[in-house]
Coordinates of C-alpha atoms (C1' of nucleotides) in Angstrom, one line a residue:
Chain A
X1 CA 129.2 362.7 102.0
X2 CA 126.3 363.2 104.6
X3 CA 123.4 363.9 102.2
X4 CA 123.4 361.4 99.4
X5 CA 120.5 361.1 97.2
X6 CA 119.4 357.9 98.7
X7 CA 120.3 359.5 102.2
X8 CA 116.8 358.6 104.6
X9 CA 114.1 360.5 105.4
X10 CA 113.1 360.5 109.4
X11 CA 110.0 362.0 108.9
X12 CA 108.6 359.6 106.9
X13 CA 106.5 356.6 108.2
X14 CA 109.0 354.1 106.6
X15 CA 110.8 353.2 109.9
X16 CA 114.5 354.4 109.3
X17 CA 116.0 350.6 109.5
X18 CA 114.0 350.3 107.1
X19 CA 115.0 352.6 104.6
X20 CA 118.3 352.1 105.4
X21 CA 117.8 348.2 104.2
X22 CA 115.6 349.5 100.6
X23 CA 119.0 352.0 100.0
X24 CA 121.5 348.6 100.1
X25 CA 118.9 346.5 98.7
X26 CA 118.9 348.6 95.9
X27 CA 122.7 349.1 95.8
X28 CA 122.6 344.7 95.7
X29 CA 120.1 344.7 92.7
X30 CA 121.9 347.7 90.8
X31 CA 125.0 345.2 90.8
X32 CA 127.1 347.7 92.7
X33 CA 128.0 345.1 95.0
X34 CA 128.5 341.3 93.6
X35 CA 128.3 337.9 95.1
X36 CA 131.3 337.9 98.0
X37 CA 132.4 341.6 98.4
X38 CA 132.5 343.5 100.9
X39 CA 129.5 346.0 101.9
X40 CA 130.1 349.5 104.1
X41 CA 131.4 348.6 107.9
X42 CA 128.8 349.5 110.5
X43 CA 130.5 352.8 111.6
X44 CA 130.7 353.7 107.3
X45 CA 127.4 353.6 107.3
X46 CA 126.0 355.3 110.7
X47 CA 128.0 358.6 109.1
X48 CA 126.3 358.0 106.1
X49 CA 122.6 357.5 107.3
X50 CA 123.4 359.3 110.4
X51 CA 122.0 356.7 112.5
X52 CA 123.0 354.7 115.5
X53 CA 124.6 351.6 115.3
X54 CA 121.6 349.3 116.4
X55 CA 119.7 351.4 113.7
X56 CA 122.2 350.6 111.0
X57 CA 122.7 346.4 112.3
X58 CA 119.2 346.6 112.6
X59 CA 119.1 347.4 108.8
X60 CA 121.6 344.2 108.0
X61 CA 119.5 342.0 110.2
X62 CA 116.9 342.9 107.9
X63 CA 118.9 341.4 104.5
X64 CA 120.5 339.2 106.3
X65 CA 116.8 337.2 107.1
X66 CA 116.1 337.6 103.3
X67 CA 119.2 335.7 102.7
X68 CA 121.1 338.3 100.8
X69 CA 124.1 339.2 102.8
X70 CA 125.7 337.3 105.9
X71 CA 128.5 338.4 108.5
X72 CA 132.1 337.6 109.1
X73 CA 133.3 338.5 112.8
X74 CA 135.9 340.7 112.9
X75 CA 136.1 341.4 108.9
X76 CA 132.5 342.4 107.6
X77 CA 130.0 342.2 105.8
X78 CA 129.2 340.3 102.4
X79 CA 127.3 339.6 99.8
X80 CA 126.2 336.5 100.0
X81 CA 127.8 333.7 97.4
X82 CA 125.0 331.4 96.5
X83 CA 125.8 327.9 96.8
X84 CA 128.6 326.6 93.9
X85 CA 126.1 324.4 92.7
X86 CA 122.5 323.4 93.0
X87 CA 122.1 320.2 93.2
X88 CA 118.5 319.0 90.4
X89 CA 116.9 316.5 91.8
X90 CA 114.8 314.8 88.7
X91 CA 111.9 312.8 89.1
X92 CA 112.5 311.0 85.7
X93 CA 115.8 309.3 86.8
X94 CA 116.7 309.1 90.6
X95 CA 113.0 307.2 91.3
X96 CA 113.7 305.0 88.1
X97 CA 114.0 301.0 88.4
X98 CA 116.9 301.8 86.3
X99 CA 118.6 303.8 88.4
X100 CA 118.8 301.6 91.8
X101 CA 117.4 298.5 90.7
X102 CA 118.4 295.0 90.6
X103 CA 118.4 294.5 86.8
X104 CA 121.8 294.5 84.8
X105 CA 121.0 297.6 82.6
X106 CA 120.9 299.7 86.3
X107 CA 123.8 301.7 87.3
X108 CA 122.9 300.8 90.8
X109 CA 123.1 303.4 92.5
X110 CA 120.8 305.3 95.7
X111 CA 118.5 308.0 94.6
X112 CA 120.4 310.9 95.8
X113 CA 123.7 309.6 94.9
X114 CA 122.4 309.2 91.0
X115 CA 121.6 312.9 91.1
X116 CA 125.0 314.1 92.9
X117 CA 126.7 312.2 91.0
X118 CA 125.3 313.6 87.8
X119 CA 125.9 316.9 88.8
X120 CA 129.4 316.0 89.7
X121 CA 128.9 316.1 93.4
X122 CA 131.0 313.7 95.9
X123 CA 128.1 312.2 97.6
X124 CA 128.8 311.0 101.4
X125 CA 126.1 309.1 103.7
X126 CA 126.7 309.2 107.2
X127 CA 124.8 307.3 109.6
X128 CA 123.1 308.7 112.5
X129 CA 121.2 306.1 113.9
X130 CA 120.1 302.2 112.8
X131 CA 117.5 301.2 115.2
X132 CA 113.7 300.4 116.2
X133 CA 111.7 303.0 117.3
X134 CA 107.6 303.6 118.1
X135 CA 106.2 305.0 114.8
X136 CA 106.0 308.6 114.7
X137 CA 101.9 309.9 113.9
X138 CA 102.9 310.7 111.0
X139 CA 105.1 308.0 109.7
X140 CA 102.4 305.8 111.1
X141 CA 99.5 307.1 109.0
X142 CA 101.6 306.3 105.8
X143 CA 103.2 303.0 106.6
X144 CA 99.4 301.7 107.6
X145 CA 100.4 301.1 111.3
X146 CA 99.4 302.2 114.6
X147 CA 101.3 304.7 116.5
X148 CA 104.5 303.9 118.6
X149 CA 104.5 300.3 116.7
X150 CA 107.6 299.3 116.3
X151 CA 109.5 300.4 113.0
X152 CA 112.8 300.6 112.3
X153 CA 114.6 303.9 111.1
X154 CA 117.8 304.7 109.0
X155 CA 118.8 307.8 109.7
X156 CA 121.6 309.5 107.9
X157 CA 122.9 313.0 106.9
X158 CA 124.2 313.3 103.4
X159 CA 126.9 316.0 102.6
X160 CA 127.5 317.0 98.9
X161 CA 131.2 318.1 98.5
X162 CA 131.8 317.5 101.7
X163 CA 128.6 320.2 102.8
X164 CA 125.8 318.7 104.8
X165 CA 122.8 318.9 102.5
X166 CA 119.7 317.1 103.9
X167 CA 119.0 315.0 107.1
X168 CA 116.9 311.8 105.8
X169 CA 115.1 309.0 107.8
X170 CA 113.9 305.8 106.2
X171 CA 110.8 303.9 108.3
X172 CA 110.1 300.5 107.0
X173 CA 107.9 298.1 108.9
X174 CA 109.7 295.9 110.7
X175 CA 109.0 292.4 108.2
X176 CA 110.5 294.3 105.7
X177 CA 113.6 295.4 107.9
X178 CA 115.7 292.5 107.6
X179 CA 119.0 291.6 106.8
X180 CA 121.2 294.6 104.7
X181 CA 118.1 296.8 105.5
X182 CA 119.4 296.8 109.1
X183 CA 123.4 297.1 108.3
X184 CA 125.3 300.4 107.9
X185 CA 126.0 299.8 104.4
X186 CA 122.8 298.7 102.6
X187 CA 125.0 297.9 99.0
X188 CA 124.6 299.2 95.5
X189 CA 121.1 300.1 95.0
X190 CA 120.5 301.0 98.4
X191 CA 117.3 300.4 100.1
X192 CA 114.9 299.8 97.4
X193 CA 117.5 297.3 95.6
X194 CA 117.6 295.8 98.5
X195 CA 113.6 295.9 99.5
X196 CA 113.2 294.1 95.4
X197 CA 116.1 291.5 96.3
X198 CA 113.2 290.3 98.9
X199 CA 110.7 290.0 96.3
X200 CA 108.6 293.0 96.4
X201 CA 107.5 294.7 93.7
X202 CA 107.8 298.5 93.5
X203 CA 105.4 300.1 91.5
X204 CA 105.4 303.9 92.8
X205 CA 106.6 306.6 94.6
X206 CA 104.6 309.9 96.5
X207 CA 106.0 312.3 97.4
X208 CA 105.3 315.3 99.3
X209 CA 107.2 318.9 99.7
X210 CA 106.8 321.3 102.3
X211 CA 108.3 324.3 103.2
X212 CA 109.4 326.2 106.8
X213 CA 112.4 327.9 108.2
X214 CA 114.6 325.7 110.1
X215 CA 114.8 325.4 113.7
X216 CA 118.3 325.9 115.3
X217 CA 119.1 322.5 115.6
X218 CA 118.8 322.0 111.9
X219 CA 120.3 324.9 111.4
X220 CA 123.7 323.6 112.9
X221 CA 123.4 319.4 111.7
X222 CA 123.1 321.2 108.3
X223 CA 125.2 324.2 108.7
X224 CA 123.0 326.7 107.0
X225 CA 122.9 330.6 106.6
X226 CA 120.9 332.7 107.9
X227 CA 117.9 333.4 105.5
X228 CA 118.2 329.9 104.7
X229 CA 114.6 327.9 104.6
X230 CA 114.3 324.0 104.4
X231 CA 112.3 321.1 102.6
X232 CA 110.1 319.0 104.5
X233 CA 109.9 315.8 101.9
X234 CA 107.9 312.9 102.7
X235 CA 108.0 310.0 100.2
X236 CA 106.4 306.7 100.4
X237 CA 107.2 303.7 98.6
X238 CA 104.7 301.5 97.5
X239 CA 103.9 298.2 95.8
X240 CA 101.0 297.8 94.4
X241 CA 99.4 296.3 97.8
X242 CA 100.7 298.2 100.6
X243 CA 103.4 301.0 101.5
X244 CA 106.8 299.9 102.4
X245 CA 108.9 302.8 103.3
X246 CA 108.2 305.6 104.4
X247 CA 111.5 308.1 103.4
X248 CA 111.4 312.0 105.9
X249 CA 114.2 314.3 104.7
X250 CA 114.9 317.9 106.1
X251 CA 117.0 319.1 102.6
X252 CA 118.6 322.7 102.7
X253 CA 116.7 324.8 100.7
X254 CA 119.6 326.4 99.0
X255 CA 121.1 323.1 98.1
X256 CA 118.5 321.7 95.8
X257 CA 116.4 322.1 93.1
X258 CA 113.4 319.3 92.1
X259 CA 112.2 318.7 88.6
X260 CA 109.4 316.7 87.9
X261 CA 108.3 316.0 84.3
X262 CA 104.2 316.0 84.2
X263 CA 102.7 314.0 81.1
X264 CA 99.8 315.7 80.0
X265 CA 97.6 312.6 79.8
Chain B
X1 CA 110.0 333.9 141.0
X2 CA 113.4 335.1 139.6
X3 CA 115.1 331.9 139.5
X4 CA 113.3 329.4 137.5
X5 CA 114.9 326.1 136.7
X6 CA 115.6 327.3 133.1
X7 CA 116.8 330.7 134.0
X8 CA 120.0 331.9 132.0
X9 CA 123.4 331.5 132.6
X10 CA 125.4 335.0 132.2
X11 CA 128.4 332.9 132.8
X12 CA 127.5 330.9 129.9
X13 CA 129.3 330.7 126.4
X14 CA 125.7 331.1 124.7
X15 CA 124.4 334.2 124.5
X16 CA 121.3 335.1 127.2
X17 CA 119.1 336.0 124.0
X18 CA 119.3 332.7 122.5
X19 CA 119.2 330.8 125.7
X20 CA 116.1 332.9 126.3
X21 CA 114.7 331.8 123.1
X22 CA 115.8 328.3 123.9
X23 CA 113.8 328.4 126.9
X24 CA 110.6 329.5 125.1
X25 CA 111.5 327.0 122.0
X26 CA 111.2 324.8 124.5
X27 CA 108.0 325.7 126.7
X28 CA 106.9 326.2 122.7
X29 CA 107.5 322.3 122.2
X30 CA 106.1 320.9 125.3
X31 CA 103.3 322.5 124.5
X32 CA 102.5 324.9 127.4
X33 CA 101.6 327.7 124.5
X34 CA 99.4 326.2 121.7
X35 CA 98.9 327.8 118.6
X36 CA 97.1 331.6 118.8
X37 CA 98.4 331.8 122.7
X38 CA 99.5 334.9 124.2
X39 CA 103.0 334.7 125.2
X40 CA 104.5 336.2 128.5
X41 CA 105.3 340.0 127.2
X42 CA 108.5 341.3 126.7
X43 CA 108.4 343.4 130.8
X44 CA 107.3 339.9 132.5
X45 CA 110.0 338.5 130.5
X46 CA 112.5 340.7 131.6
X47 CA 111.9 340.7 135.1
X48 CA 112.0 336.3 134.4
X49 CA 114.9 336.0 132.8
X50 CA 116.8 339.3 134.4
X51 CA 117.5 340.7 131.5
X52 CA 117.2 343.9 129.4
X53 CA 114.2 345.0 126.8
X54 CA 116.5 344.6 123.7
X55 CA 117.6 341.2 124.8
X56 CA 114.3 339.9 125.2
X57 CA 112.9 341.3 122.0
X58 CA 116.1 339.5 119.9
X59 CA 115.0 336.5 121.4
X60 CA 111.5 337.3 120.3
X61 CA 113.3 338.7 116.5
X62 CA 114.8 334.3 117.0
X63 CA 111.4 333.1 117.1
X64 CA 110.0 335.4 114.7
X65 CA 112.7 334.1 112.0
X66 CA 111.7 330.6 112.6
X67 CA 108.1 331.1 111.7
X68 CA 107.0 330.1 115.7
X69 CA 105.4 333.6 116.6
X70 CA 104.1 336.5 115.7
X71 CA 103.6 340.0 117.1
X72 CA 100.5 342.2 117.3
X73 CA 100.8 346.1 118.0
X74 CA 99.6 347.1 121.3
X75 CA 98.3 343.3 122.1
X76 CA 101.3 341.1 122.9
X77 CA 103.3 338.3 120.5
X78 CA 101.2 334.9 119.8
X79 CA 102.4 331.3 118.7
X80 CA 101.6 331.2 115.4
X81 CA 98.7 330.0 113.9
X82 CA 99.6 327.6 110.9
X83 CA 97.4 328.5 108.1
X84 CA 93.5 326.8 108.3
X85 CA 94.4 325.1 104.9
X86 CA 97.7 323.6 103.2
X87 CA 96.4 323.5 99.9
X88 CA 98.2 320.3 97.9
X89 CA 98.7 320.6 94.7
X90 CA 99.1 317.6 93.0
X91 CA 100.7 316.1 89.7
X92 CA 98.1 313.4 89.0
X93 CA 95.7 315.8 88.6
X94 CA 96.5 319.4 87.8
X95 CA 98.4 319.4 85.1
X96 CA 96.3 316.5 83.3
X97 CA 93.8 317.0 80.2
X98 CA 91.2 315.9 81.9
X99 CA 91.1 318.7 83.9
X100 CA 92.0 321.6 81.5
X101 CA 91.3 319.5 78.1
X102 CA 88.5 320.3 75.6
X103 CA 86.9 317.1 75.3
X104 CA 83.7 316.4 77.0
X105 CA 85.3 314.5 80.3
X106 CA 87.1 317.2 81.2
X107 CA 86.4 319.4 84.5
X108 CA 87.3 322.5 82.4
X109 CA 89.1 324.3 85.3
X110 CA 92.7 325.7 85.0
X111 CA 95.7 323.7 87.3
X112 CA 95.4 325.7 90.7
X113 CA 91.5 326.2 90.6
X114 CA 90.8 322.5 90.6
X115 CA 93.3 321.6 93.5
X116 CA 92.3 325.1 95.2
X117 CA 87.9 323.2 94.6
X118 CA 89.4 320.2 95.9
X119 CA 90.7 321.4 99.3
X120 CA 87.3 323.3 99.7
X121 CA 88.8 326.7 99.0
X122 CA 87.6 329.8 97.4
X123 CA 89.4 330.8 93.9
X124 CA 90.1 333.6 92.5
X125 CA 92.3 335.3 90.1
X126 CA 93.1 338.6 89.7
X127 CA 95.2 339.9 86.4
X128 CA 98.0 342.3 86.9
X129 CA 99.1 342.6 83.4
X130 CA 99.0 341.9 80.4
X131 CA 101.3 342.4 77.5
X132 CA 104.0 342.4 75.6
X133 CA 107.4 342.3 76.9
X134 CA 110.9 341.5 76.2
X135 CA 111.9 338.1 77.2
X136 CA 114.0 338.2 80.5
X137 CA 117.1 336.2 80.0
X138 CA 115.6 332.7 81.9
X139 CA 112.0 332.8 80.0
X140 CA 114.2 333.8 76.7
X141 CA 115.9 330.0 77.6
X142 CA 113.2 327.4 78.4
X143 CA 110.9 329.0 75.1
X144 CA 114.0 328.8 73.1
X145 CA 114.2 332.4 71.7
X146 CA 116.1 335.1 72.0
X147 CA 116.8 337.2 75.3
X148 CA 115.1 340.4 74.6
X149 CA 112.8 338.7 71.8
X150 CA 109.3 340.3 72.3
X151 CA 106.6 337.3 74.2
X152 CA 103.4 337.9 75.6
X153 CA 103.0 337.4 79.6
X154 CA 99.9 337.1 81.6
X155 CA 100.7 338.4 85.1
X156 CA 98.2 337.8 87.6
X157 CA 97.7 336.7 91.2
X158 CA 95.8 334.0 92.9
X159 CA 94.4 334.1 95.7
X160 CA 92.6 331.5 97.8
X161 CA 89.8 332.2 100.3
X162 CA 90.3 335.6 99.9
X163 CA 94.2 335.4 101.2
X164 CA 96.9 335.7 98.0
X165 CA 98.5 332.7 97.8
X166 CA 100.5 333.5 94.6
X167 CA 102.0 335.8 92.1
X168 CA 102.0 333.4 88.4
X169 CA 103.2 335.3 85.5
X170 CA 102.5 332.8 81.9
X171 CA 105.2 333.7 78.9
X172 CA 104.2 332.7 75.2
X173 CA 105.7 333.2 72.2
X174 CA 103.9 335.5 69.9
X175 CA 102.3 333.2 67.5
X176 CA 100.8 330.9 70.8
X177 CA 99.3 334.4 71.9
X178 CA 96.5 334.8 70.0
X179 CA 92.8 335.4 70.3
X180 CA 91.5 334.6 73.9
X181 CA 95.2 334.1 75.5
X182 CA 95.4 337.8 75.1
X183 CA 92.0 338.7 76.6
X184 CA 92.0 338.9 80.3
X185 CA 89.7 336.2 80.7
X186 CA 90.8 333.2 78.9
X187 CA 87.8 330.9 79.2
X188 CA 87.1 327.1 80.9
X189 CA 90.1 325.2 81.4
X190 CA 92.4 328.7 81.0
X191 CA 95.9 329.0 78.9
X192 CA 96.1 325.0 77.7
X193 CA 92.8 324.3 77.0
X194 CA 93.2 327.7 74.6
X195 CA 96.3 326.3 73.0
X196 CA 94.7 323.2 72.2
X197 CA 91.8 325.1 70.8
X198 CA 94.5 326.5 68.2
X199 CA 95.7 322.4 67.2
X200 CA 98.6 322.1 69.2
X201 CA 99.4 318.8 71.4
X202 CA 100.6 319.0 74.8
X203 CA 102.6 316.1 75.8
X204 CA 104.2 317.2 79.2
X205 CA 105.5 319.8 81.4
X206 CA 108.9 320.0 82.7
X207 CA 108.1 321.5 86.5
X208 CA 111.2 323.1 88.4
X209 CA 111.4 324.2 92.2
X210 CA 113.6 326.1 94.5
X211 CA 113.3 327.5 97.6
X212 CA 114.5 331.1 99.0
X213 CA 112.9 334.1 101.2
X214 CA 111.0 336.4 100.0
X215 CA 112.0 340.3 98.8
X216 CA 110.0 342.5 100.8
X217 CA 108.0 343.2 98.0
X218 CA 106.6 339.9 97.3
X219 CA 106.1 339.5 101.4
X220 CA 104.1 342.4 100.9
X221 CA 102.0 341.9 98.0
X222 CA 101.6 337.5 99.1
X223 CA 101.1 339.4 102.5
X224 CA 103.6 336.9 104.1
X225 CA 104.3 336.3 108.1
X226 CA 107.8 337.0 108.9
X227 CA 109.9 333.7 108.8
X228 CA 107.8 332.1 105.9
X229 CA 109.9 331.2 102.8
X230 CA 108.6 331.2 98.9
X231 CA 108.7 328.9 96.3
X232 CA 110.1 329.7 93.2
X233 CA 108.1 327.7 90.6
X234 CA 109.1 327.3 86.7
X235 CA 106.8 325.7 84.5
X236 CA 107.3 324.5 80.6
X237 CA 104.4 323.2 79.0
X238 CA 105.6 321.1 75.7
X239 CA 104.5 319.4 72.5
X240 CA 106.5 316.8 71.3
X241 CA 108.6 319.4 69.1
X242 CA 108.4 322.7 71.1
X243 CA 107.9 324.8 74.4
X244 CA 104.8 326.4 73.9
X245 CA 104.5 328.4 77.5
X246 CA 106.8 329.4 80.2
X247 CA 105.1 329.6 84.1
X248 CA 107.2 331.7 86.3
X249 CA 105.4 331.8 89.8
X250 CA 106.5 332.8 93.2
X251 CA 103.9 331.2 95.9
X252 CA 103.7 331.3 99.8
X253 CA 105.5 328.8 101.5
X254 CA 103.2 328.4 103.7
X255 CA 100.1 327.6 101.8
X256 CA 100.8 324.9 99.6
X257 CA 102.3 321.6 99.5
X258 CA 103.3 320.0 96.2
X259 CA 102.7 316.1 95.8
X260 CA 103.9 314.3 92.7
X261 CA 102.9 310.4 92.0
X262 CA 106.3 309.2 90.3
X263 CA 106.5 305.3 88.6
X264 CA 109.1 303.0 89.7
X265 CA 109.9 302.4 85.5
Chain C
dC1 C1' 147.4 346.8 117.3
dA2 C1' 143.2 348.9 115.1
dG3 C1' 138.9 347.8 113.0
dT4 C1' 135.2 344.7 112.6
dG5 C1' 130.9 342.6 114.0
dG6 C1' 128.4 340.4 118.5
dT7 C1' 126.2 341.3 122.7
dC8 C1' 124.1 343.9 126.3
dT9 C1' 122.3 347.9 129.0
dA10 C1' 119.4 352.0 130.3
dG11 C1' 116.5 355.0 128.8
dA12 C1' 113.4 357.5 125.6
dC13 C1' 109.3 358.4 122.6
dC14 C1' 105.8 356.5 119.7
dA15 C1' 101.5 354.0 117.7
dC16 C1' 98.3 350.9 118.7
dG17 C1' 94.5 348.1 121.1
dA18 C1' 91.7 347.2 124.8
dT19 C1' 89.1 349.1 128.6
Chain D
dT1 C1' 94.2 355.6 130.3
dC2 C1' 97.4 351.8 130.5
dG3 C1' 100.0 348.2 128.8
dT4 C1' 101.6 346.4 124.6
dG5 C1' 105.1 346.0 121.0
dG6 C1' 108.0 349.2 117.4
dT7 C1' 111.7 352.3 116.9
dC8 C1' 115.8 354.8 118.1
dT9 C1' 119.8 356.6 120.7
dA10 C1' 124.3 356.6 123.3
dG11 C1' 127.4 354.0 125.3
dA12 C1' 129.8 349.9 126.9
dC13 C1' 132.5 345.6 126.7
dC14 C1' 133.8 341.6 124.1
dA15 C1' 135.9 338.2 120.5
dC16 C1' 137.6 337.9 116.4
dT17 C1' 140.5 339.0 112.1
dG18 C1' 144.1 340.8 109.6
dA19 C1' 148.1 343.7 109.1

DNA sequence: CAGTGGTCTAGACCACGAT
DNA sequence: TCGTGGTCTAGACCACTGA
């Protein structure tokens, strides 16, 4: 059982780690291991490679960074089960006037709580913070104010059956921060039902993605794998005259999907 | 010089490697090493923190997986330089006619050359195939035919200044892929324009995104720093009564950012 | 209890870049 | 040539899981 076909080759260039993670990662695409079982222990495979243990970990470090396998202390290691669900986020609905608004044809609900919702997700908002704050650079430069004026921030972390799935602060200048914009529990609608009840006008939304790998902090406050990369979304809220929120999420990357639907003209 | 304010704790629950990268996260944030710095290398480390090589190169593997550094051979390991140019690519103009369309207002230029022109950058594309193929079980899906159903794809790959940026493969169904859309250059304004030429109406595209790390053959051929995730990008481009074209791209992470302009109604 | 993965050490040889 | 990071070994102790 020493010398198996896909056994490596030490005098190749291809470091031996290396080869060691192409043999599994070709085990993983062949389908001879599915989502959730169990691969070769560590000692199974440094009699199989006939490498040394940091060798073979070294090789599992290597799929677990591409997100395809993860560890379990003191049982082993696994293929790793992708998320249950992926939660879509669509542009055509959870942005809509008909989703949060004011009117009676709206069902009333926040953004992200339309889209779990649909996807049959329990939705929970926890709040981190409520509170004034000196404007970040960036929030600044979209919100048209200077930096470190006062704005005030909603911070919350939203879990989708009962998993943390994005981390999301809501600037808003501080004349449009009043009343239920400054409570825990803004109502049905949210913030932008409650921005309209104040008599502004929202004509549009821009929004921004970017994409990184998390730092540890985020890693814990949204409990994610390793191999695991975020969202950076930015999205502004405008009237037709000036910005009014400015919306910063960090979203777990294998949480969510976005769709956007593009008119040709 | 041994025992510096932030020097580890072997007492500690954490383990030294990550308290080491801690430390450096931290020296990272307050700025004491700005981007393309020399950090300290891994034998001044050692003799700093007290520990062994291996520990202080998985504190260095940490800060690789974040995206924060990266190593040169026989130089030393630098902070990361964030690439010169994000390129945006943007809803409101890419995917409108008046960039790809026939008519006489139109810029003529495909979807990722006039955003790449925008932001200054050198395009260029490069075809890796082209033929026919039997429709993988996704593409099969959003073109409404049959899994295994031959449909002509365009694989090629972008690059931008001269640094890939990424891999776009373009499905159509057999009677869309005539004439030029087989050729490997397709002409001003690319694959939509040419549909049009042929008297179909594009009304919209339905745009999907998720997010994952790369296969170490995509982070070779997108020549990708460690600790930089990919997009997974799905394209439909629609009449009103059909899917004409199915865009299946993967693209650095770390190159673009996406911005969408979505109506409040 | 035995087996698993998690951490850490000490030492070795190598390829590479700068000088 | 020297210092850098890249790979690899052999061995150790630990914490955890499951039978």
């Amino acid at each position: 059982m020493a010398a198996e076909p896909w056994a490596v080759d030490p005098s190749s260039d291809r470091p031996i780690y290396k080869q060691i993670a192409d043999a599994l990662r070709q085990r993983l695409d062949a389908g001879e291991y599915g989502a959730g079982d169990k691969l070769p222990s560590e000692s199974e495979l440094m009699q199989q490679f006939g490498a040394s243990r940091a060798t073979v970990r070294k090789a599992f470090d290597v799929l677990m960074g591409e997100g395809r396998v993860e560890s379990r202390r003191g049982v082993g290691i696994f293929v790793r089960i992708p998320p249950s669900a992926l939660f879509v986020l669509r542009d055509t609905d959870r942005l809509k006037r008909k989703t949060w608004g004011a009117n009676k044809h709206s069902s009333r609900r926040r953004p992200f709580e339309r889209d779990a919702e649909e996807s049959g997700a329990r939705f929970r908002q926890e709040i981190r913070q409520l509170m004034e704050v000196p404007a970040p650079a960036n929030v600044a430069r979209h919100l048209a104010v200077n930096e470190g004026d006062p704005v005030f921030v909603r911070r919350r972390r939203i879990s989708l059956d009962g998993r943390p799935a994005h981390l999301g602060d809501s600037y808003l200048p501080l004349d449009i921060a009043v009343g239920a914009l400054r409570e825990r529990d803004t109502g049905p609608g949210g913030t932008y039902a409650r921005i309209e009840d104040a008599g502004h006008r929202l004509s549009h939304f821009d929004e921004q993605l970017t994409f990184r790998m998390p730092t540890s902090t985020e890693r814990r406050a949204l409990r994610l794998g390793p191999g695991v990369p975020v969202v950076d979304l930015v999205r502004i809220a405008h009237t037709r005259t000036r910005p009014l929120e400015c919306f910063v999420a960090v979203m777990a990357g294998d949480r969510y999907r976005f769709a956007y639907e593009i008119p040709a003209d």
